[in-house]
Amino acid sequence: MDDYVYLAILGVVQGVAEFLPISSSGHLVILGSILQKYSQLSIPAENATINVALHFGSLLSITVVYWRDLLA
């Protein structure tokens, strides 16, 4: 599995799980470990930079969705 596919899968999981009443961080850890186990990835599953980037992306999406409410 290509590293970009791995990152895209984690991004989709983070995006979906962020708006559900579940732990999106927990799902990232579990899915990252599963993908790491069954593929030859050069990116470690517990990479802090990836987690920060995914959560920053969630912050940006929430800002876009609630932009008008934030300005009010």
Coordinates of C-alpha atoms in Angstrom, one line a residue:
M1 CA 0.0 0.0 0.0
D2 CA 1.3 3.4 -0.9
D3 CA 1.9 5.9 1.9
Y4 CA -0.4 8.4 0.2
V5 CA -3.3 5.9 0.2
Y6 CA -2.6 5.2 3.9
L7 CA -2.7 8.9 4.7
A8 CA -5.9 9.4 2.6
I9 CA -7.6 6.5 4.5
L10 CA -6.7 8.0 7.8
G11 CA -7.9 11.4 6.6
V12 CA -11.3 10.0 5.6
V13 CA -11.7 8.1 9.0
Q14 CA -10.7 11.3 10.9
G15 CA -13.2 13.4 8.9
V16 CA -16.1 11.0 9.4
A17 CA -15.3 10.2 13.0
E18 CA -14.9 13.9 14.0
F19 CA -18.6 14.6 13.7
L20 CA -19.7 11.5 15.5
P21 CA -19.8 11.1 19.3
I22 CA -16.9 8.7 19.3
S23 CA -13.1 9.1 19.7
S24 CA -11.7 10.0 16.4
S25 CA -8.2 9.7 17.8
G26 CA -8.8 6.2 19.0
H27 CA -10.0 5.2 15.6
L28 CA -6.9 6.6 14.1
V29 CA -4.7 4.6 16.4
I30 CA -6.6 1.3 15.8
L31 CA -6.8 1.8 12.0
G32 CA -3.2 2.9 11.8
S33 CA -2.1 -0.3 13.6
I34 CA -4.2 -2.5 11.5
L35 CA -2.9 -0.9 8.2
Q36 CA 0.6 -1.1 9.5
K37 CA 0.3 -4.7 10.3
Y38 CA -1.0 -5.8 6.9
S39 CA 1.1 -3.6 4.7
Q40 CA 4.7 -2.5 4.3
L41 CA 4.5 1.2 5.1
S42 CA 7.4 3.5 5.8
I43 CA 5.3 5.8 8.0
P44 CA 4.9 4.6 11.6
A45 CA 1.3 4.3 12.8
E46 CA 1.9 6.5 15.8
N47 CA 3.5 9.4 13.9
A48 CA 2.7 12.6 15.9
T49 CA 3.0 14.8 12.8
I50 CA 0.3 12.9 11.0
N51 CA -2.0 13.1 14.0
V52 CA -1.5 16.8 14.4
A53 CA -2.1 17.3 10.6
L54 CA -5.3 15.3 10.7
H55 CA -6.6 17.2 13.7
F56 CA -5.7 20.5 12.1
G57 CA -7.6 19.4 9.0
S58 CA -10.6 18.7 11.3
L59 CA -10.2 22.2 12.8
L60 CA -10.2 23.7 9.3
S61 CA -13.3 21.8 8.3
I62 CA -15.2 22.8 11.4
T63 CA -14.2 26.4 10.8
V64 CA -15.6 26.3 7.3
V65 CA -18.8 24.6 8.4
Y66 CA -19.4 27.0 11.3
W67 CA -17.9 30.2 9.7
R68 CA -21.1 32.3 9.9
D69 CA -21.8 31.3 13.5
L70 CA -18.2 32.2 14.4
L71 CA -18.5 35.6 12.9
A72 CA -21.9 36.3 14.6

